[in-house]
Tab-separated table of C-alpha atoms in Angstrom:
chain	number	residue	atom	x	y	z
L	1	UNK	CA	-34.210	-0.409	24.065
L	2	UNK	CA	-35.289	-3.611	26.020
L	3	UNK	CA	-36.702	-1.653	29.019
L	4	UNK	CA	-38.526	0.838	26.734
L	5	UNK	CA	-40.157	-1.893	24.608
L	6	UNK	CA	-40.989	-3.805	27.634
L	7	UNK	CA	-42.706	-0.854	29.325
L	8	UNK	CA	-44.863	-0.378	25.944
L	9	UNK	CA	-46.105	-3.999	25.776
L	10	UNK	CA	-46.620	-4.424	29.295
L	11	UNK	CA	-48.830	-1.310	29.945
L	12	UNK	CA	-50.520	-1.574	26.520
L	13	UNK	CA	-51.781	-5.003	27.726
L	14	UNK	CA	-53.201	-4.062	31.153
L	15	UNK	CA	-56.563	-3.593	29.597
L	16	UNK	CA	-56.348	-7.142	28.401
L	17	UNK	CA	-54.934	-8.509	31.633
L	18	UNK	CA	-57.271	-6.592	33.995
L	19	UNK	CA	-60.452	-6.351	32.090
L	20	UNK	CA	-62.191	-9.478	31.613
L	21	UNK	CA	-65.196	-8.166	29.649
L	22	UNK	CA	-63.390	-8.752	26.674
L	23	UNK	CA	-64.415	-12.194	25.184
L	24	UNK	CA	-62.076	-15.011	24.532
L	25	UNK	CA	-61.615	-14.365	20.836
L	26	UNK	CA	-60.481	-10.749	21.515
L	27	UNK	CA	-57.990	-11.921	24.228
L	28	UNK	CA	-56.674	-14.708	21.815
L	29	UNK	CA	-56.393	-12.252	19.003
L	30	UNK	CA	-54.405	-9.736	21.256
L	31	UNK	CA	-52.238	-12.594	22.350
L	32	UNK	CA	-51.342	-13.714	18.875
L	33	UNK	CA	-50.629	-10.017	17.917
L	34	UNK	CA	-48.363	-9.306	20.945
L	35	UNK	CA	-46.509	-12.604	20.533
L	36	UNK	CA	-45.635	-11.806	16.902
L	37	UNK	CA	-44.580	-8.157	17.818
L	38	UNK	CA	-42.233	-9.997	20.331
L	39	UNK	CA	-40.834	-12.368	17.767
L	40	UNK	CA	-40.218	-9.528	15.137
L	41	UNK	CA	-38.582	-7.478	17.922
L	42	UNK	CA	-36.105	-10.453	18.674
L	43	UNK	CA	-35.559	-11.431	14.984
L	44	UNK	CA	-34.190	-7.793	14.461
L	45	UNK	CA	-31.867	-7.993	17.061
L	46	UNK	CA	-28.185	-9.124	15.997
L	47	UNK	CA	-26.161	-9.983	19.082
L	48	UNK	CA	-23.159	-12.103	19.592
L	49	UNK	CA	-23.744	-13.431	23.154
L	50	UNK	CA	-22.541	-17.122	23.525
L	51	UNK	CA	-21.656	-17.232	19.886
L	52	UNK	CA	-18.588	-18.973	21.019
L	53	UNK	CA	-20.268	-22.309	21.141
L	54	UNK	CA	-21.347	-22.116	17.567
L	55	UNK	CA	-18.027	-20.835	16.136
L	56	UNK	CA	-16.067	-23.583	17.870
L	57	UNK	CA	-18.323	-26.187	16.437
L	58	UNK	CA	-18.262	-24.662	12.920
L	59	UNK	CA	-14.593	-25.100	12.936
L	60	UNK	CA	-14.486	-28.583	14.351
L	61	UNK	CA	-16.977	-31.269	14.805
L	62	UNK	CA	-19.972	-31.766	17.097
L	63	UNK	CA	-18.063	-34.712	18.819
L	64	UNK	CA	-15.563	-32.128	20.189
L	65	UNK	CA	-18.304	-30.331	21.959
L	66	UNK	CA	-19.621	-33.521	23.481
L	67	UNK	CA	-15.950	-34.304	24.884
L	68	UNK	CA	-15.654	-30.991	26.350
L	69	UNK	CA	-19.086	-30.003	27.495
L	70	UNK	CA	-20.621	-33.274	28.511
L	71	UNK	CA	-23.960	-34.653	27.285
L	72	UNK	CA	-25.178	-31.855	25.346
L	73	UNK	CA	-25.056	-34.008	22.230
L	74	UNK	CA	-28.242	-33.080	20.541
L	75	UNK	CA	-27.402	-29.193	20.712
L	76	UNK	CA	-23.939	-29.940	19.283
L	77	UNK	CA	-25.420	-32.180	16.674
L	78	UNK	CA	-27.866	-29.366	15.622
L	79	UNK	CA	-25.021	-26.851	15.528
L	80	UNK	CA	-23.069	-29.210	13.376
L	81	UNK	CA	-25.988	-29.535	11.052
L	82	UNK	CA	-26.127	-25.549	10.993
L	83	UNK	CA	-22.406	-25.451	10.318
L	84	UNK	CA	-23.357	-26.597	6.861
L	85	UNK	CA	-24.701	-23.297	5.877
L	86	UNK	CA	-22.023	-21.514	7.841
L	87	UNK	CA	-24.558	-18.950	9.044
L	88	UNK	CA	-25.170	-18.754	12.741
L	89	UNK	CA	-28.205	-16.463	12.000
L	90	UNK	CA	-30.251	-19.507	11.084
L	91	UNK	CA	-29.814	-21.140	14.196
L	92	UNK	CA	-30.622	-17.945	16.002
L	93	UNK	CA	-33.854	-17.451	13.928
L	94	UNK	CA	-34.813	-21.046	14.240
L	95	UNK	CA	-34.427	-20.958	18.072
L	96	UNK	CA	-36.248	-17.721	18.420
L	97	UNK	CA	-39.212	-18.808	16.307
L	98	UNK	CA	-39.635	-22.080	17.997
L	99	UNK	CA	-39.132	-20.812	21.499
L	100	UNK	CA	-41.536	-18.024	21.406
L	101	UNK	CA	-44.157	-19.884	19.634
L	102	UNK	CA	-43.746	-22.687	22.254
L	103	UNK	CA	-44.417	-19.880	24.983
L	104	UNK	CA	-47.578	-18.919	22.867
L	105	UNK	CA	-49.194	-22.132	23.067
L	106	UNK	CA	-48.120	-22.850	26.795
L	107	UNK	CA	-49.442	-19.382	27.855
L	108	UNK	CA	-52.866	-20.432	26.429
L	109	UNK	CA	-53.264	-23.285	29.094
L	110	UNK	CA	-53.415	-20.438	31.614
L	111	UNK	CA	-56.200	-18.107	32.598
L	112	UNK	CA	-54.228	-14.947	31.939
L	113	UNK	CA	-52.185	-15.828	28.902
L	114	UNK	CA	-51.052	-12.226	27.959
L	115	UNK	CA	-49.636	-11.733	31.502
L	116	UNK	CA	-47.833	-15.147	31.119
L	117	UNK	CA	-46.243	-14.092	27.864
L	118	UNK	CA	-45.025	-10.658	29.245
L	119	UNK	CA	-43.470	-12.382	32.366
L	120	UNK	CA	-41.256	-14.503	30.138
L	121	UNK	CA	-39.760	-11.376	28.390
L	122	UNK	CA	-37.151	-9.889	31.028
L	123	UNK	CA	-35.241	-12.865	31.809
L	124	UNK	CA	-36.078	-15.789	29.644
L	125	UNK	CA	-36.297	-14.353	26.292
L	126	UNK	CA	-33.823	-11.323	26.736
L	127	UNK	CA	-31.037	-13.373	28.592
L	128	UNK	CA	-31.671	-17.107	28.372
L	129	UNK	CA	-32.958	-17.354	24.736
L	130	UNK	CA	-30.355	-14.839	23.198
L	131	UNK	CA	-27.474	-15.573	25.416
L	132	UNK	CA	-27.465	-19.337	26.435
L	133	UNK	CA	-28.735	-21.220	23.374
L	134	UNK	CA	-28.110	-24.890	24.917
L	135	UNK	CA	-30.294	-23.901	28.018
L	136	UNK	CA	-32.771	-22.274	25.746
L	137	UNK	CA	-33.379	-25.384	23.699
L	138	UNK	CA	-33.554	-27.493	27.006
L	139	UNK	CA	-36.013	-25.131	28.580
L	140	UNK	CA	-37.976	-25.183	25.465
L	141	UNK	CA	-38.508	-28.854	25.600
L	142	UNK	CA	-39.434	-28.728	29.084
L	143	UNK	CA	-41.932	-25.917	28.532
L	144	UNK	CA	-43.564	-28.293	25.737
L	145	UNK	CA	-43.498	-31.069	28.324
L	146	UNK	CA	-45.238	-29.076	30.784
L	147	UNK	CA	-47.751	-28.104	28.241
L	148	UNK	CA	-48.610	-31.780	27.744
L	149	UNK	CA	-48.683	-32.445	31.456
L	150	UNK	CA	-52.057	-30.265	31.361
L	151	UNK	CA	-53.581	-33.092	29.589
L	152	UNK	CA	-52.912	-35.692	32.062
L	153	UNK	CA	-55.598	-36.733	34.502
L	154	UNK	CA	-55.545	-38.959	37.630
L	155	UNK	CA	-59.558	-39.878	37.360
L	156	UNK	CA	-59.938	-43.689	37.247
L	157	UNK	CA	-62.870	-43.470	34.891
L	158	UNK	CA	-60.562	-41.316	32.331
L	159	UNK	CA	-57.564	-43.493	32.515
L	160	UNK	CA	-56.685	-45.139	29.260
L	161	UNK	CA	-53.819	-46.377	27.032
L	162	UNK	CA	-53.709	-42.748	25.551
L	163	UNK	CA	-52.800	-41.329	29.138
L	164	UNK	CA	-50.074	-43.812	29.323
L	165	UNK	CA	-48.612	-43.136	25.841
L	166	UNK	CA	-48.832	-39.398	26.853
L	167	UNK	CA	-46.823	-40.059	29.913
L	168	UNK	CA	-44.017	-41.815	27.998
L	169	UNK	CA	-44.119	-38.963	25.420
L	170	UNK	CA	-43.581	-36.468	28.173
L	171	UNK	CA	-41.032	-38.650	29.725
L	172	UNK	CA	-39.043	-38.894	26.277
L	173	UNK	CA	-39.265	-34.943	25.827
L	174	UNK	CA	-37.755	-34.317	29.337
L	175	UNK	CA	-35.119	-36.772	28.695
L	176	UNK	CA	-34.218	-35.156	25.219
L	177	UNK	CA	-33.882	-31.844	27.175
L	178	UNK	CA	-30.948	-33.170	29.200
L	179	UNK	CA	-29.212	-33.826	25.851
L	180	UNK	CA	-29.348	-30.200	24.949
L	181	UNK	CA	-28.053	-29.060	28.222
L	182	UNK	CA	-26.985	-31.201	31.016
L	183	UNK	CA	-28.329	-28.950	33.828
L	184	UNK	CA	-31.879	-29.865	32.459
L	185	UNK	CA	-31.698	-33.293	34.245
L	186	UNK	CA	-33.104	-31.764	37.411
L	187	UNK	CA	-36.509	-31.243	35.817
L	188	UNK	CA	-36.261	-34.741	34.254
L	189	UNK	CA	-35.831	-36.295	37.654
L	190	UNK	CA	-38.602	-34.109	39.089
L	191	UNK	CA	-41.013	-35.645	36.447
L	192	UNK	CA	-39.876	-39.255	37.203
L	193	UNK	CA	-40.383	-38.692	41.003
L	194	UNK	CA	-43.929	-37.409	39.742
L	195	UNK	CA	-44.506	-40.536	38.102
L	196	UNK	CA	-43.361	-42.659	41.025
L	197	UNK	CA	-45.877	-40.890	43.225
L	198	UNK	CA	-48.677	-42.178	41.045
L	199	UNK	CA	-47.806	-45.964	41.904
L	200	UNK	CA	-49.203	-48.122	44.495
L	201	UNK	CA	-47.765	-47.143	47.959
L	202	UNK	CA	-45.990	-50.414	48.267
L	203	UNK	CA	-44.243	-49.849	44.889
L	204	UNK	CA	-42.988	-46.305	45.621
L	205	UNK	CA	-40.066	-47.513	47.955
L	206	UNK	CA	-39.274	-50.466	45.557
L	207	UNK	CA	-39.315	-48.154	42.546
L	208	UNK	CA	-37.094	-45.620	44.273
L	209	UNK	CA	-34.657	-48.174	45.421
L	210	UNK	CA	-34.552	-49.705	41.875
L	211	UNK	CA	-33.981	-46.280	40.276
L	212	UNK	CA	-31.178	-45.510	42.585
L	213	UNK	CA	-29.682	-48.851	41.935
L	214	UNK	CA	-29.805	-48.345	38.234
L	215	UNK	CA	-28.239	-44.909	38.557
L	216	UNK	CA	-25.485	-46.055	40.807
L	217	UNK	CA	-24.803	-49.076	38.371
L	218	UNK	CA	-24.508	-46.774	35.232
L	219	UNK	CA	-22.379	-44.479	37.021
L	220	UNK	CA	-19.848	-47.168	38.114
L	221	UNK	CA	-19.777	-48.757	34.655
L	222	UNK	CA	-19.835	-45.783	32.531
L	223	UNK	CA	-19.127	-42.682	34.897
L	224	UNK	CA	-22.007	-40.893	33.500
L	225	UNK	CA	-22.264	-38.243	36.240
L	226	UNK	CA	-18.668	-37.308	36.010
L	227	UNK	CA	-19.505	-34.190	33.862
L	228	UNK	CA	-21.930	-33.031	36.552
L	229	UNK	CA	-19.526	-33.253	39.377
L	230	UNK	CA	-17.046	-31.526	37.236
L	231	UNK	CA	-19.225	-28.455	36.374
L	232	UNK	CA	-20.388	-28.242	40.047
L	233	UNK	CA	-16.685	-28.037	40.937
L	234	UNK	CA	-16.034	-25.360	38.135
L	235	UNK	CA	-19.206	-23.249	39.499
L	236	UNK	CA	-18.360	-23.527	43.081
L	237	UNK	CA	-14.921	-22.089	42.164
L	238	UNK	CA	-16.168	-19.451	40.036
L	239	UNK	CA	-17.575	-17.315	42.684
L	240	UNK	CA	-14.240	-17.458	44.736
L	241	UNK	CA	-12.195	-16.555	41.763
L	242	UNK	CA	-14.372	-14.047	39.751
L	243	UNK	CA	-16.428	-12.357	42.376
L	244	UNK	CA	-16.204	-9.023	40.553
L	245	UNK	CA	-17.677	-10.320	37.463
L	246	UNK	CA	-20.963	-11.858	39.421
L	247	UNK	CA	-23.511	-9.725	40.897
L	248	UNK	CA	-25.101	-10.981	44.009
L	249	UNK	CA	-27.711	-8.320	43.738
L	250	UNK	CA	-28.726	-9.842	40.243
L	251	UNK	CA	-29.136	-13.292	41.836
L	252	UNK	CA	-31.302	-11.897	44.755
L	253	UNK	CA	-33.614	-10.294	42.293
L	254	UNK	CA	-34.208	-13.513	40.389
L	255	UNK	CA	-34.321	-15.726	43.448
L	256	UNK	CA	-36.785	-13.513	45.237
L	257	UNK	CA	-39.557	-13.775	42.265
L	258	UNK	CA	-39.259	-17.569	42.404
L	259	UNK	CA	-38.717	-18.201	46.141
L	260	UNK	CA	-41.805	-16.543	47.436
L	261	UNK	CA	-44.141	-18.058	44.971
L	262	UNK	CA	-42.691	-21.485	45.721
L	263	UNK	CA	-43.277	-20.862	49.499
L	264	UNK	CA	-46.911	-19.666	48.834
L	265	UNK	CA	-47.615	-22.729	46.773
L	266	UNK	CA	-46.420	-25.139	49.440
L	267	UNK	CA	-48.249	-23.505	52.187
L	268	UNK	CA	-51.572	-23.124	50.476
L	269	UNK	CA	-51.299	-26.768	48.829
L	270	UNK	CA	-50.793	-28.387	52.054
L	271	UNK	CA	-53.306	-26.262	53.821
L	272	UNK	CA	-55.967	-27.271	51.253
L	273	UNK	CA	-54.617	-30.786	50.131
L	274	UNK	CA	-57.812	-32.335	51.990
L	275	UNK	CA	-60.110	-29.905	50.809
L	276	UNK	CA	-62.570	-31.778	48.585
L	277	UNK	CA	-64.079	-28.438	46.957
L	278	UNK	CA	-60.416	-27.756	45.539
L	279	UNK	CA	-59.352	-30.388	42.899
L	280	UNK	CA	-55.678	-30.334	42.187
L	281	UNK	CA	-54.613	-31.826	38.745
L	282	UNK	CA	-51.247	-33.452	37.743
L	283	UNK	CA	-49.841	-29.915	36.500
L	284	UNK	CA	-50.409	-28.692	40.232
L	285	UNK	CA	-48.709	-31.758	41.833
L	286	UNK	CA	-45.796	-31.496	39.539
L	287	UNK	CA	-45.219	-27.777	40.386
L	288	UNK	CA	-45.734	-28.591	44.037
L	289	UNK	CA	-42.783	-31.054	43.587
L	290	UNK	CA	-40.771	-28.501	41.732
L	291	UNK	CA	-41.320	-26.014	44.617
L	292	UNK	CA	-40.128	-28.579	47.174
L	293	UNK	CA	-37.118	-29.315	45.370
L	294	UNK	CA	-36.479	-25.439	44.873
L	295	UNK	CA	-36.817	-24.517	48.565
L	296	UNK	CA	-34.455	-27.557	49.272
L	297	UNK	CA	-31.726	-26.073	47.112
L	298	UNK	CA	-32.336	-22.669	48.322
L	299	UNK	CA	-31.765	-23.836	52.020
L	300	UNK	CA	-28.721	-25.958	50.640
L	301	UNK	CA	-27.249	-22.657	49.100
L	302	UNK	CA	-27.505	-20.804	52.353
L	303	UNK	CA	-25.424	-23.288	53.942
L	304	UNK	CA	-22.969	-23.927	51.036
L	305	UNK	CA	-22.809	-20.383	49.424
L	306	UNK	CA	-20.051	-21.402	46.883
L	307	UNK	CA	-22.970	-23.169	44.970
L	308	UNK	CA	-24.972	-19.985	44.643
L	309	UNK	CA	-24.182	-19.768	41.050
L	310	UNK	CA	-25.502	-23.348	40.508
L	311	UNK	CA	-28.983	-22.231	41.961
L	312	UNK	CA	-28.810	-19.149	39.678
L	313	UNK	CA	-28.194	-21.231	36.707
L	314	UNK	CA	-31.005	-23.638	37.602
L	315	UNK	CA	-33.409	-20.641	37.897
L	316	UNK	CA	-33.515	-20.794	34.168
L	317	UNK	CA	-35.872	-23.866	34.748
L	318	UNK	CA	-37.160	-22.959	38.128
L	319	UNK	CA	-38.486	-19.717	36.623
L	320	UNK	CA	-41.603	-21.924	35.551
L	321	UNK	CA	-42.677	-21.979	39.104
L	322	UNK	CA	-43.323	-18.371	38.950
L	323	UNK	CA	-45.270	-18.812	35.726
L	324	UNK	CA	-47.325	-21.439	37.124
L	325	UNK	CA	-48.088	-19.556	40.232
L	326	UNK	CA	-49.042	-16.324	38.583
L	327	UNK	CA	-50.852	-18.003	35.801
L	328	UNK	CA	-52.850	-20.725	37.579
L	329	UNK	CA	-52.211	-21.061	41.241
L	330	UNK	CA	-53.359	-17.634	42.447
L	331	UNK	CA	-56.588	-18.245	40.769
L	332	UNK	CA	-57.648	-20.999	43.282
L	333	UNK	CA	-60.462	-20.054	45.704
L	334	UNK	CA	-58.136	-19.399	48.534
L	335	UNK	CA	-56.805	-16.123	47.004
L	336	UNK	CA	-59.511	-13.368	46.836
L	337	UNK	CA	-59.841	-11.534	43.485
L	338	UNK	CA	-58.388	-8.426	45.012
L	339	UNK	CA	-55.384	-10.540	46.048
L	340	UNK	CA	-55.190	-11.949	42.452
L	341	UNK	CA	-55.153	-8.533	41.046
L	342	UNK	CA	-52.615	-7.159	43.445
L	343	UNK	CA	-50.304	-10.009	43.020
L	344	UNK	CA	-50.526	-9.598	39.108
L	345	UNK	CA	-49.763	-5.969	39.340
L	346	UNK	CA	-46.987	-6.303	41.682
L	347	UNK	CA	-45.353	-8.910	39.209
L	348	UNK	CA	-45.737	-6.475	36.393
L	349	UNK	CA	-44.070	-3.661	38.318
L	350	UNK	CA	-41.385	-5.788	39.609
L	351	UNK	CA	-40.225	-7.216	36.418
L	352	UNK	CA	-40.105	-3.774	34.693
L	353	UNK	CA	-37.852	-2.411	37.422
L	354	UNK	CA	-35.879	-5.559	37.346
L	355	UNK	CA	-35.301	-5.028	33.568
L	356	UNK	CA	-34.519	-1.402	33.893
L	357	UNK	CA	-31.943	-1.955	36.807
L	358	UNK	CA	-30.470	-4.715	34.540
L	359	UNK	CA	-30.120	-2.550	31.608
L	360	UNK	CA	-28.431	0.219	33.857
L	361	UNK	CA	-26.084	-1.634	36.075
L	362	UNK	CA	-25.509	-5.238	34.901
L	363	UNK	CA	-21.876	-5.769	33.778
L	364	UNK	CA	-23.136	-8.383	31.196
L	365	UNK	CA	-25.595	-6.032	29.550
L	366	UNK	CA	-23.251	-5.278	26.896
L	367	UNK	CA	-23.230	-8.925	25.552
L	368	UNK	CA	-27.000	-8.167	25.055
L	369	UNK	CA	-27.257	-4.757	24.019
L	370	UNK	CA	-29.836	-4.407	21.257
L	371	UNK	CA	-28.321	-4.204	17.857
L	372	UNK	CA	-31.111	-3.572	15.077
L	373	UNK	CA	-30.351	-5.399	11.928
L	374	UNK	CA	-32.612	-6.253	8.949
L	375	UNK	CA	-32.403	-10.089	8.515
């Protein structure tokens, strides 16, 4: 059902994606229609993936989830509030509506918004939003924060107190995402590192040392990173104990669509860094930093292959690198229009094949199998 629906919306959207003769009003109208069709499609899907988290909290208290899972406090408190209604569907509908509409507003920041929404479908919407509610809430907050980064500017004449307030607001949203799922801390630190790069060169090293000292002091006093080390250990053991349940082929298909865009971003960014004709904004620099971190983790995983699952789980967030690449980076002048169209078309074909193969061969598909149900 997923693959048939996806084929329909992708190929019916090609005329908008590739035909720029349509004015902005027509494109925005089509985007609004397609986003609501996708929303209805998921609202009518009654699945049970990852329902364990909700059910356990309904029977106990959100503090129990905090003790067992770490710092996902906001998610467990949210689930605790939902438990008052004793209806998991309320949580599902709320997440589905807010998540998809956060994608709608985020996609409008890019040149080809319909293509952006379509790229989110096979993995982020089908698997993450429906199967991993904690990560989905965290990812939604990161998407909202990235949406706000578009409004940042590094031009001195445009700097004001509003810009500083916006940076703090983004900082808080990134921080809140960590309390929906601990793994989001990586993107929080990427944003912190981005803020450090904006400082005077003399202050960068001092700021970095100060942050390391604060982190070390907090960990020594409160052992705040214990849950992260414990989760890393569990995930590294997972592959050695349950290799038959985890598909390396699935990881490679998700890894490829992120790694090569990240590599192209770095190569072209540093080649054109001093090119005054090309102006890179804060959102560009943020995703350059994200690409550097992703390639570092990829190389680390090649050496320590037990952490393959860790990188695969982090792909939930690093997937945004691919979105940025196809939505903004390829439209810089160092890519010709023919290359731009070719890359967009390849991404559409690739993601359709990915979804078809996942439906046909994935061992986890039965958890996500489309189950039509009227509210």
